[in-house]
Amino acid sequence: MFKCFQEAVALLALKSNGIATMCPPSCEPVSWGESMTPDVEYRRFLLRALLFGTLFSTVATAQLPPNHPSRQLAQTPPMGWNSWNKFACKVNEQLIRETADAMVSSGMKAAGYQYVNIDDCWQVSRDSQGNIVVDSRKFPSGIKALADYVHSKGLKLGVYTDAGRLTCQKRPGSYNHELQDAKTYAAWGVDYVKVDWCASKGLDPKVQYAKFRDALAKAGRPIVFSICNWGVDAPWTWGRTTGNLWRTTGDIEDKYDRMSVIGFSQNGLEKYAGPGHWNDPDMLEVGNGGMSHDEYQTHMTLWALLAAPLLAGNDLRSMTPETKEMLTNPEVIAVDQDGKGVQGHRVCDEGPLEIWVKPLGDGSQAVGLFNRGESAIKITLDFKMLGISSPIRVRDLWRHVDLGEARDSYTASVATHGVVLVKLSK
Ligand code: GAL
């Protein structure tokens, strides 16, 4: 059910005749639970989690402790690469070195990508002192040597662990070894740690992640702290006092349906994000082959409007020119990395169309016109919806084209599962 129900009915009629679709002012969904989109289940989950967090969290507005070394990190959403989406457990030091090389030679580093993150499966056991043991078949030179190599390229290295007893691939977790592991990472020169939530039965994420935060603070090296507990117990309500980013959902897949259910269900979480503390709708799948060009463009656009971390998840060594262009588009990255640090939100949701807006530091607004439907449509953005007056300068950010001044509204044709991303300025 929508506030603008009458308009919605009229619009749906228009749509079924294959004519232009327009989103009028004030047509926001009344609540997630009443959405007409396929992610209703997920929205219900988020709503419940939000309510839980609001009721039980007393720390929603606080920051990481002032002396915490991670406090100055991630002032804009972290950018980099992570091994999981493409390589899963098939990680080794050659892959990481070659990825660092490719990050530089492909222009990814110049575009802002910085972290080279090893996900699950680099660790095998603990020694008699409880120190984490690296898989020496896959990483014969050890993580310190790898960190040195990555640093020599002007990049940063990340590792993965788990706040529970085991990682999701059943390697040793950091439970009861938080300080020991944090010190090990600091000694190796690690710059980023992703901490998962498998094998955590009976544990409280707020307690365990705070323990990890304190361990990192004691270890003394500034390390970006990525909380990966898939939205359990509303990490957005306590994440800000704990880490630099927190996953809001279960895992992404290289499929339009899964990517879009995650991305389009982030509305409402924008108030929890800001410099140093970000919602994380999971890593990118761009270039992994399971989506069309338009679908990947939707993925990248949505993540940029959400001020989401941009962690590429493809093989950087063999990217097509098309993938490289999509991952490195400077105007799209600038939306994600905008210094104001405001996460975008949805202003309109009608049938297959959604309009999302992200206010930018220079007073302009980035606006995504999304078509979630199965055929191309025309989407009209009424400037009244954004509370801005005409005339407005419109620039297409994917195509790098100034479209001139528009009065009252702007209309674009949007391909199926595609998007048009514009910047509106006075
Ligand atoms: C999942 C996590 C993934 C990946 C995987 C590794 O829990 O969400 O991003 O890290 O574990 O086993």
CSV table of C-alpha atoms and ligand atoms in Angstrom, one decimal:
chain,number,residue,atom,x,y,z
A,1,MET,CA,0.0,0.0,0.0
A,2,PHE,CA,1.3,3.5,-0.9
A,3,LYS,CA,0.4,6.9,0.3
A,4,CYS,CA,0.0,7.9,-3.3
A,5,PHE,CA,-2.2,4.9,-4.0
A,6,GLN,CA,-4.4,6.6,-6.5
A,7,GLU,CA,-1.5,7.8,-8.5
A,8,ALA,CA,0.0,4.4,-8.2
A,9,VAL,CA,-3.0,2.7,-9.7
A,10,ALA,CA,-3.1,5.2,-12.5
A,11,LEU,CA,0.6,4.7,-13.1
A,12,LEU,CA,0.3,0.9,-13.1
A,13,ALA,CA,-2.4,1.3,-15.7
A,14,LEU,CA,-0.2,3.4,-17.8
A,15,LYS,CA,2.6,1.0,-17.5
A,16,SER,CA,0.6,-2.0,-18.5
A,17,ASN,CA,-0.2,-0.1,-21.7
A,18,GLY,CA,3.5,0.3,-22.3
A,19,ILE,CA,3.4,4.1,-21.9
A,20,ALA,CA,5.7,6.3,-19.9
A,21,THR,CA,6.0,5.8,-16.2
A,22,MET,CA,6.1,8.7,-13.9
A,23,CYS,CA,6.8,8.9,-10.2
A,24,PRO,CA,4.8,11.8,-8.6
A,25,PRO,CA,5.8,13.6,-5.4
A,26,SER,CA,5.0,12.0,-2.1
A,27,CYS,CA,4.8,8.4,-3.3
A,28,GLU,CA,6.9,6.8,-0.6
A,29,PRO,CA,5.9,3.4,0.7
A,30,VAL,CA,4.1,3.6,4.0
A,31,SER,CA,6.2,0.9,5.5
A,32,TRP,CA,8.6,-1.9,4.4
A,33,GLY,CA,6.1,-4.5,5.4
A,34,GLU,CA,3.6,-3.3,2.8
A,35,SER,CA,6.0,-3.1,-0.1
A,36,MET,CA,4.9,-4.4,-3.4
A,37,THR,CA,8.5,-5.4,-4.4
A,38,PRO,CA,9.8,-8.9,-4.2
A,39,ASP,CA,12.1,-8.2,-1.3
A,40,VAL,CA,9.2,-8.0,1.2
A,41,GLU,CA,10.7,-10.8,3.3
A,42,TYR,CA,14.0,-9.2,3.6
A,43,ARG,CA,12.4,-5.8,4.4
A,44,ARG,CA,10.4,-7.5,7.2
A,45,PHE,CA,13.6,-8.9,8.6
A,46,LEU,CA,15.3,-5.5,8.5
A,47,LEU,CA,12.2,-3.9,10.1
A,48,ARG,CA,12.3,-6.4,12.9
A,49,ALA,CA,16.0,-6.0,13.3
A,50,LEU,CA,15.6,-2.2,13.4
A,51,LEU,CA,12.9,-2.4,16.1
A,52,PHE,CA,15.1,-4.7,18.1
A,53,GLY,CA,18.0,-2.4,17.8
A,54,THR,CA,16.0,0.7,18.7
A,55,LEU,CA,14.6,-1.0,21.8
A,56,PHE,CA,17.8,-2.6,23.1
A,57,SER,CA,20.6,-0.3,22.1
A,58,THR,CA,21.6,2.5,24.3
A,59,VAL,CA,24.6,3.5,22.3
A,60,ALA,CA,23.2,4.5,18.9
A,61,THR,CA,24.6,8.0,18.8
A,62,ALA,CA,28.0,7.5,20.4
A,63,GLN,CA,31.2,7.2,18.4
A,64,LEU,CA,34.2,4.8,18.5
A,65,PRO,CA,36.1,5.8,21.7
A,66,PRO,CA,38.2,8.9,21.2
A,67,ASN,CA,41.5,7.1,21.7
A,68,HIS,CA,40.6,4.3,19.3
A,69,PRO,CA,43.2,4.0,16.6
A,70,SER,CA,40.6,3.1,14.0
A,71,ARG,CA,38.7,6.3,14.6
A,72,GLN,CA,40.3,8.3,11.9
A,73,LEU,CA,40.0,5.5,9.3
A,74,ALA,CA,37.4,5.0,6.6
A,75,GLN,CA,36.4,8.7,6.5
A,76,THR,CA,34.9,7.7,3.2
A,77,PRO,CA,33.6,4.2,2.4
A,78,PRO,CA,36.6,1.8,2.1
A,79,MET,CA,37.6,0.9,-1.5
A,80,GLY,CA,39.6,-2.2,-2.5
A,81,TRP,CA,39.3,-5.8,-3.4
A,82,ASN,CA,38.4,-9.0,-1.6
A,83,SER,CA,39.1,-12.6,-2.6
A,84,TRP,CA,35.9,-14.3,-1.6
A,85,ASN,CA,33.3,-13.6,-4.3
A,86,LYS,CA,35.5,-14.9,-7.1
A,87,PHE,CA,38.0,-17.3,-5.5
A,88,ALA,CA,36.3,-18.5,-2.3
A,89,CYS,CA,38.9,-20.8,-0.5
A,90,LYS,CA,41.2,-20.8,-3.5
A,91,VAL,CA,43.6,-18.1,-2.2
A,92,ASN,CA,47.3,-18.1,-2.1
A,93,GLU,CA,50.1,-15.5,-2.0
A,94,GLN,CA,50.6,-15.5,-5.8
A,95,LEU,CA,47.0,-14.5,-6.3
A,96,ILE,CA,47.4,-11.7,-3.7
A,97,ARG,CA,50.6,-10.4,-5.2
A,98,GLU,CA,49.2,-10.5,-8.7
A,99,THR,CA,46.1,-8.8,-7.6
A,100,ALA,CA,48.1,-6.0,-6.0
A,101,ASP,CA,50.1,-5.7,-9.3
A,102,ALA,CA,46.8,-5.6,-11.3
A,103,MET,CA,45.3,-3.1,-9.0
A,104,VAL,CA,48.1,-0.7,-9.9
A,105,SER,CA,48.4,-1.5,-13.6
A,106,SER,CA,44.7,-1.5,-14.4
A,107,GLY,CA,44.2,2.0,-13.0
A,108,MET,CA,42.1,0.7,-10.0
A,109,LYS,CA,44.6,2.2,-7.6
A,110,ALA,CA,44.5,5.5,-9.4
A,111,ALA,CA,40.7,5.4,-9.2
A,112,GLY,CA,40.8,5.0,-5.4
A,113,TYR,CA,40.9,1.3,-4.7
A,114,GLN,CA,43.4,0.7,-1.9
A,115,TYR,CA,42.8,-2.5,0.2
A,116,VAL,CA,43.8,-5.9,-1.0
A,117,ASN,CA,41.8,-8.2,1.3
A,118,ILE,CA,42.4,-12.0,1.9
A,119,ASP,CA,39.1,-13.6,2.9
A,120,ASP,CA,38.6,-17.0,4.6
A,121,CYS,CA,41.1,-19.9,4.3
A,122,TRP,CA,44.5,-18.3,4.8
A,123,GLN,CA,44.7,-19.9,8.3
A,124,VAL,CA,44.9,-23.6,9.3
A,125,SER,CA,45.4,-24.1,13.0
A,126,ARG,CA,46.9,-22.6,16.2
A,127,ASP,CA,50.3,-23.5,17.6
A,128,SER,CA,51.0,-24.6,21.2
A,129,GLN,CA,51.0,-21.0,22.4
A,130,GLY,CA,47.7,-20.3,20.7
A,131,ASN,CA,49.1,-18.2,17.9
A,132,ILE,CA,47.3,-18.4,14.6
A,133,VAL,CA,49.1,-20.5,12.0
A,134,VAL,CA,49.1,-19.5,8.3
A,135,ASP,CA,48.6,-22.2,5.7
A,136,SER,CA,52.2,-22.5,4.6
A,137,ARG,CA,51.4,-24.4,1.4
A,138,LYS,CA,49.3,-21.4,0.2
A,139,PHE,CA,51.3,-18.6,1.8
A,140,PRO,CA,54.9,-20.0,2.1
A,141,SER,CA,56.3,-16.5,2.6
A,142,GLY,CA,53.9,-15.7,5.4
A,143,ILE,CA,51.5,-12.7,5.8
A,144,LYS,CA,54.1,-10.2,6.9
A,145,ALA,CA,56.0,-10.6,3.6
A,146,LEU,CA,52.8,-10.2,1.7
A,147,ALA,CA,51.9,-7.1,3.6
A,148,ASP,CA,55.3,-5.7,2.8
A,149,TYR,CA,54.8,-6.4,-0.9
A,150,VAL,CA,51.4,-4.9,-0.9
A,151,HIS,CA,52.7,-1.8,0.9
A,152,SER,CA,55.5,-1.5,-1.6
A,153,LYS,CA,52.8,-0.9,-4.2
A,154,GLY,CA,51.3,1.9,-2.2
A,155,LEU,CA,48.4,-0.4,-1.2
A,156,LYS,CA,47.1,-1.9,2.1
A,157,LEU,CA,46.5,-5.4,3.2
A,158,GLY,CA,43.4,-6.9,4.8
A,159,VAL,CA,42.8,-10.3,6.5
A,160,TYR,CA,39.7,-12.2,7.6
A,161,THR,CA,38.8,-13.9,10.9
A,162,ASP,CA,35.7,-14.8,12.8
A,163,ALA,CA,34.5,-13.6,16.2
A,164,GLY,CA,33.2,-17.1,16.9
A,165,ARG,CA,35.0,-20.4,17.5
A,166,LEU,CA,35.6,-21.2,13.8
A,167,THR,CA,35.5,-19.3,10.5
A,168,CYS,CA,32.7,-20.1,8.1
A,169,GLN,CA,35.1,-22.5,6.3
A,170,LYS,CA,35.9,-24.1,9.7
A,171,ARG,CA,39.4,-22.6,10.2
A,172,PRO,CA,40.2,-21.4,13.7
A,173,GLY,CA,38.1,-18.3,14.8
A,174,SER,CA,39.3,-15.6,17.1
A,175,TYR,CA,37.0,-16.3,20.0
A,176,ASN,CA,39.1,-16.1,23.2
A,177,HIS,CA,42.1,-15.1,21.1
A,178,GLU,CA,41.0,-11.6,20.3
A,179,LEU,CA,44.0,-9.7,21.7
A,180,GLN,CA,46.5,-12.3,20.6
A,181,ASP,CA,45.2,-12.2,17.0
A,182,ALA,CA,45.0,-8.4,17.0
A,183,LYS,CA,48.6,-8.2,18.1
A,184,THR,CA,49.6,-10.7,15.4
A,185,TYR,CA,47.9,-8.7,12.7
A,186,ALA,CA,49.4,-5.5,13.9
A,187,ALA,CA,52.9,-7.1,13.9
A,188,TRP,CA,52.4,-8.3,10.3
A,189,GLY,CA,51.3,-4.8,9.2
A,190,VAL,CA,47.7,-5.6,8.5
A,191,ASP,CA,45.5,-2.6,7.7
A,192,TYR,CA,42.0,-4.1,7.6
A,193,VAL,CA,40.3,-7.0,9.3
A,194,LYS,CA,36.9,-8.5,8.4
A,195,VAL,CA,35.4,-10.4,11.3
A,196,ASP,CA,32.8,-12.9,10.5
A,197,TRP,CA,30.1,-14.5,12.8
A,198,CYS,CA,30.1,-18.3,12.2
A,199,ALA,CA,30.3,-20.8,15.0
A,200,SER,CA,29.0,-18.2,17.4
A,201,LYS,CA,26.2,-20.1,19.1
A,202,GLY,CA,25.4,-18.6,22.5
A,203,LEU,CA,27.6,-15.5,21.9
A,204,ASP,CA,26.3,-11.9,21.8
A,205,PRO,CA,27.6,-10.0,18.8
A,206,LYS,CA,27.6,-6.7,20.7
A,207,VAL,CA,29.9,-8.2,23.4
A,208,GLN,CA,32.2,-10.1,21.1
A,209,TYR,CA,32.7,-7.4,18.5
A,210,ALA,CA,33.4,-4.9,21.3
A,211,LYS,CA,36.0,-7.3,22.6
A,212,PHE,CA,37.6,-7.3,19.2
A,213,ARG,CA,37.5,-3.5,19.0
A,214,ASP,CA,39.3,-3.2,22.3
A,215,ALA,CA,41.8,-5.8,21.3
A,216,LEU,CA,42.6,-3.8,18.1
A,217,ALA,CA,42.9,-0.6,20.2
A,218,LYS,CA,45.4,-2.4,22.5
A,219,ALA,CA,47.4,-3.7,19.6
A,220,GLY,CA,48.0,-0.1,18.6
A,221,ARG,CA,48.0,-0.2,14.8
A,222,PRO,CA,45.2,1.6,13.0
A,223,ILE,CA,43.2,-1.3,11.4
A,224,VAL,CA,39.9,-0.8,9.6
A,225,PHE,CA,37.4,-3.0,11.5
A,226,SER,CA,34.8,-4.6,9.4
A,227,ILE,CA,32.0,-6.3,11.3
A,228,CYS,CA,30.5,-9.2,9.3
A,229,ASN,CA,27.6,-10.6,11.2
A,230,TRP,CA,25.1,-10.3,8.4
A,231,GLY,CA,22.7,-7.9,10.2
A,232,VAL,CA,22.2,-10.1,13.3
A,233,ASP,CA,21.0,-7.9,16.2
A,234,ALA,CA,20.9,-4.7,14.1
A,235,PRO,CA,24.7,-3.9,14.0
A,236,TRP,CA,23.8,-0.5,12.6
A,237,THR,CA,22.6,0.5,16.0
A,238,TRP,CA,25.8,-0.4,17.8
A,239,GLY,CA,28.3,-0.7,15.0
A,240,ARG,CA,29.3,3.0,15.2
A,241,THR,CA,30.7,2.5,18.6
A,242,THR,CA,32.4,-0.6,17.6
A,243,GLY,CA,33.8,-0.7,14.1
A,244,ASN,CA,34.1,1.2,10.8
A,245,LEU,CA,31.6,-0.8,8.8
A,246,TRP,CA,29.1,-3.6,9.4
A,247,ARG,CA,27.3,-6.0,7.0
A,248,THR,CA,23.6,-5.4,6.9
A,249,THR,CA,22.6,-8.6,5.2
A,250,GLY,CA,23.5,-12.2,4.3
A,251,ASP,CA,25.8,-12.9,1.4
A,252,ILE,CA,25.5,-11.4,-2.0
A,253,GLU,CA,25.5,-13.6,-5.1
A,254,ASP,CA,26.4,-12.8,-8.7
A,255,LYS,CA,22.7,-12.7,-9.6
A,256,TYR,CA,20.5,-9.8,-10.3
A,257,ASP,CA,17.7,-11.0,-8.0
A,258,ARG,CA,20.0,-11.4,-5.0
A,259,MET,CA,22.0,-8.2,-5.6
A,260,SER,CA,18.8,-6.2,-6.1
A,261,VAL,CA,17.0,-7.6,-3.0
A,262,ILE,CA,20.0,-6.6,-0.9
A,263,GLY,CA,20.6,-3.2,-2.5
A,264,PHE,CA,17.1,-1.9,-2.7
A,265,SER,CA,16.3,-3.0,0.8
A,266,GLN,CA,18.8,-0.7,2.4
A,267,ASN,CA,16.4,2.2,2.7
A,268,GLY,CA,16.0,3.5,6.2
A,269,LEU,CA,19.5,2.6,7.3
A,270,GLU,CA,20.9,5.9,6.0
A,271,LYS,CA,20.7,7.6,9.4
A,272,TYR,CA,23.3,5.1,10.8
A,273,ALA,CA,26.1,5.8,8.2
A,274,GLY,CA,28.7,8.6,8.1
A,275,PRO,CA,32.4,9.2,8.0
A,276,GLY,CA,34.2,6.4,9.8
A,277,HIS,CA,31.1,4.2,10.2
A,278,TRP,CA,29.3,2.7,7.2
A,279,ASN,CA,26.5,0.2,6.4
A,280,ASP,CA,27.9,-2.6,4.3
A,281,PRO,CA,25.6,-4.3,1.8
A,282,ASP,CA,28.4,-6.7,0.9
A,283,MET,CA,31.1,-6.8,-1.7
A,284,LEU,CA,30.8,-6.1,-5.4
A,285,GLU,CA,30.1,-8.8,-8.0
A,286,VAL,CA,30.9,-6.6,-11.0
A,287,GLY,CA,32.8,-8.5,-13.6
A,288,ASN,CA,32.1,-12.0,-12.3
A,289,GLY,CA,29.8,-12.8,-15.3
A,290,GLY,CA,26.4,-13.6,-13.7
A,291,MET,CA,24.7,-10.3,-14.6
A,292,SER,CA,24.2,-8.2,-17.7
A,293,HIS,CA,26.0,-4.9,-18.3
A,294,ASP,CA,22.8,-3.0,-17.2
A,295,GLU,CA,22.5,-5.1,-14.1
A,296,TYR,CA,26.1,-4.5,-13.1
A,297,GLN,CA,25.6,-0.8,-13.7
A,298,THR,CA,22.6,-0.9,-11.3
A,299,HIS,CA,24.8,-2.7,-8.8
A,300,MET,CA,27.5,-0.2,-9.0
A,301,THR,CA,25.1,2.8,-9.0
A,302,LEU,CA,23.2,1.6,-6.0
A,303,TRP,CA,26.3,0.9,-4.0
A,304,ALA,CA,27.6,4.4,-4.9
A,305,LEU,CA,24.3,6.0,-3.8
A,306,LEU,CA,24.3,4.0,-0.6
A,307,ALA,CA,27.8,5.2,0.2
A,308,ALA,CA,28.7,1.5,0.4
A,309,PRO,CA,32.2,0.1,0.7
A,310,LEU,CA,33.4,-0.6,-2.9
A,311,LEU,CA,35.3,-3.9,-2.6
A,312,ALA,CA,35.7,-5.4,-6.0
A,313,GLY,CA,35.1,-9.1,-6.0
A,314,ASN,CA,36.3,-10.1,-9.5
A,315,ASP,CA,39.6,-11.3,-11.0
A,316,LEU,CA,41.5,-8.0,-11.5
A,317,ARG,CA,44.2,-9.8,-13.6
A,318,SER,CA,41.8,-10.5,-16.4
A,319,MET,CA,39.2,-7.8,-16.4
A,320,THR,CA,37.5,-6.9,-19.7
A,321,PRO,CA,37.7,-3.2,-20.7
A,322,GLU,CA,34.0,-3.0,-19.9
A,323,THR,CA,34.4,-4.2,-16.4
A,324,LYS,CA,37.4,-1.9,-15.8
A,325,GLU,CA,35.5,1.1,-17.1
A,326,MET,CA,32.5,0.2,-14.8
A,327,LEU,CA,34.6,-0.2,-11.7
A,328,THR,CA,36.7,2.9,-12.3
A,329,ASN,CA,34.2,5.5,-13.6
A,330,PRO,CA,35.4,8.6,-11.7
A,331,GLU,CA,32.1,10.4,-11.6
A,332,VAL,CA,30.3,7.4,-10.1
A,333,ILE,CA,33.1,6.8,-7.6
A,334,ALA,CA,32.9,10.4,-6.6
A,335,VAL,CA,29.3,9.9,-5.6
A,336,ASP,CA,30.2,7.0,-3.3
A,337,GLN,CA,33.3,8.8,-1.9
A,338,ASP,CA,31.7,12.2,-1.5
A,339,GLY,CA,33.1,13.9,1.6
A,340,LYS,CA,29.7,14.8,3.1
A,341,GLY,CA,29.4,11.1,3.8
A,342,VAL,CA,25.6,10.9,3.6
A,343,GLN,CA,24.1,7.6,2.5
A,344,GLY,CA,21.4,8.0,-0.1
A,345,HIS,CA,17.7,7.0,0.4
A,346,ARG,CA,14.7,6.2,-1.7
A,347,VAL,CA,12.3,9.0,-2.6
A,348,CYS,CA,10.0,6.9,-4.8
A,349,ASP,CA,9.0,3.3,-5.3
A,350,GLU,CA,6.2,2.5,-7.8
A,351,GLY,CA,5.9,-0.9,-9.4
A,352,PRO,CA,9.2,-1.5,-11.3
A,353,LEU,CA,10.6,2.0,-10.7
A,354,GLU,CA,12.6,3.3,-7.9
A,355,ILE,CA,14.3,6.7,-7.5
A,356,TRP,CA,17.1,7.2,-5.0
A,357,VAL,CA,18.8,10.4,-4.0
A,358,LYS,CA,22.2,11.1,-2.3
A,359,PRO,CA,23.0,14.7,-1.2
A,360,LEU,CA,26.5,15.7,-2.1
A,361,GLY,CA,29.0,18.0,-0.4
A,362,ASP,CA,28.8,20.7,-3.1
A,363,GLY,CA,25.1,21.1,-2.6
A,364,SER,CA,24.2,19.0,-5.6
A,365,GLN,CA,22.3,15.7,-5.5
A,366,ALA,CA,23.0,12.4,-7.2
A,367,VAL,CA,19.9,10.8,-8.4
A,368,GLY,CA,19.4,7.2,-9.6
A,369,LEU,CA,16.4,6.3,-11.8
A,370,PHE,CA,16.1,2.6,-11.6
A,371,ASN,CA,14.0,0.2,-13.6
A,372,ARG,CA,13.5,-3.1,-11.8
A,373,GLY,CA,11.1,-4.3,-14.4
A,374,GLU,CA,11.3,-6.7,-17.4
A,375,SER,CA,10.9,-4.1,-20.1
A,376,ALA,CA,12.3,-0.6,-20.8
A,377,ILE,CA,10.3,2.3,-19.4
A,378,LYS,CA,10.5,6.0,-19.2
A,379,ILE,CA,10.9,7.5,-15.8
A,380,THR,CA,10.1,11.0,-14.9
A,381,LEU,CA,11.7,12.7,-11.9
A,382,ASP,CA,9.5,15.5,-10.6
A,383,PHE,CA,11.9,18.1,-9.0
A,384,LYS,CA,9.2,18.9,-6.4
A,385,MET,CA,9.9,15.4,-5.1
A,386,LEU,CA,13.3,16.6,-4.1
A,387,GLY,CA,12.2,19.9,-2.9
A,388,ILE,CA,14.3,21.8,-5.4
A,389,SER,CA,13.3,24.6,-7.7
A,390,SER,CA,14.0,24.9,-11.4
A,391,PRO,CA,16.0,25.4,-13.5
A,392,ILE,CA,18.4,22.6,-12.6
A,393,ARG,CA,21.6,21.5,-14.4
A,394,VAL,CA,21.5,17.8,-15.2
A,395,ARG,CA,24.6,15.7,-15.9
A,396,ASP,CA,24.6,12.0,-16.8
A,397,LEU,CA,27.4,10.5,-14.7
A,398,TRP,CA,27.8,7.2,-16.4
A,399,ARG,CA,28.1,8.8,-19.8
A,400,HIS,CA,29.9,12.0,-18.7
A,401,VAL,CA,27.5,14.2,-20.6
A,402,ASP,CA,26.0,17.5,-19.6
A,403,LEU,CA,22.3,17.4,-20.5
A,404,GLY,CA,21.7,21.1,-20.1
A,405,GLU,CA,19.1,22.8,-17.9
A,406,ALA,CA,15.8,21.2,-17.0
A,407,ARG,CA,12.6,22.8,-15.7
A,408,ASP,CA,10.2,21.1,-13.3
A,409,SER,CA,11.1,17.5,-14.3
A,410,TYR,CA,13.6,15.3,-16.0
A,411,THR,CA,12.6,12.2,-18.0
A,412,ALA,CA,14.9,9.3,-19.0
A,413,SER,CA,14.4,6.0,-20.8
A,414,VAL,CA,15.7,3.3,-18.6
A,415,ALA,CA,16.5,-0.2,-19.8
A,416,THR,CA,15.2,-3.3,-18.1
A,417,HIS,CA,17.1,-3.9,-14.8
A,418,GLY,CA,19.1,-0.7,-15.7
A,419,VAL,CA,19.6,2.8,-14.3
A,420,VAL,CA,20.2,6.3,-15.3
A,421,LEU,CA,22.4,8.2,-12.8
A,422,VAL,CA,22.4,12.0,-12.9
A,423,LYS,CA,23.8,14.8,-10.9
A,424,LEU,CA,21.5,17.8,-10.3
A,425,SER,CA,23.0,21.1,-9.5
A,426,LYS,CA,21.9,24.7,-9.4
B,1,GAL,C1,30.5,-15.5,5.1
B,1,GAL,C2,30.7,-14.0,4.7
B,1,GAL,C3,31.3,-14.0,3.3
B,1,GAL,C4,32.7,-14.7,3.3
B,1,GAL,C5,32.5,-16.1,3.8
B,1,GAL,C6,33.8,-16.8,4.0
B,1,GAL,O1,30.0,-15.5,6.3
B,1,GAL,O2,29.5,-13.3,4.7
B,1,GAL,O3,31.5,-12.6,2.9
B,1,GAL,O4,33.6,-14.0,4.1
B,1,GAL,O5,31.8,-16.1,5.1
B,1,GAL,O6,33.6,-18.1,4.6
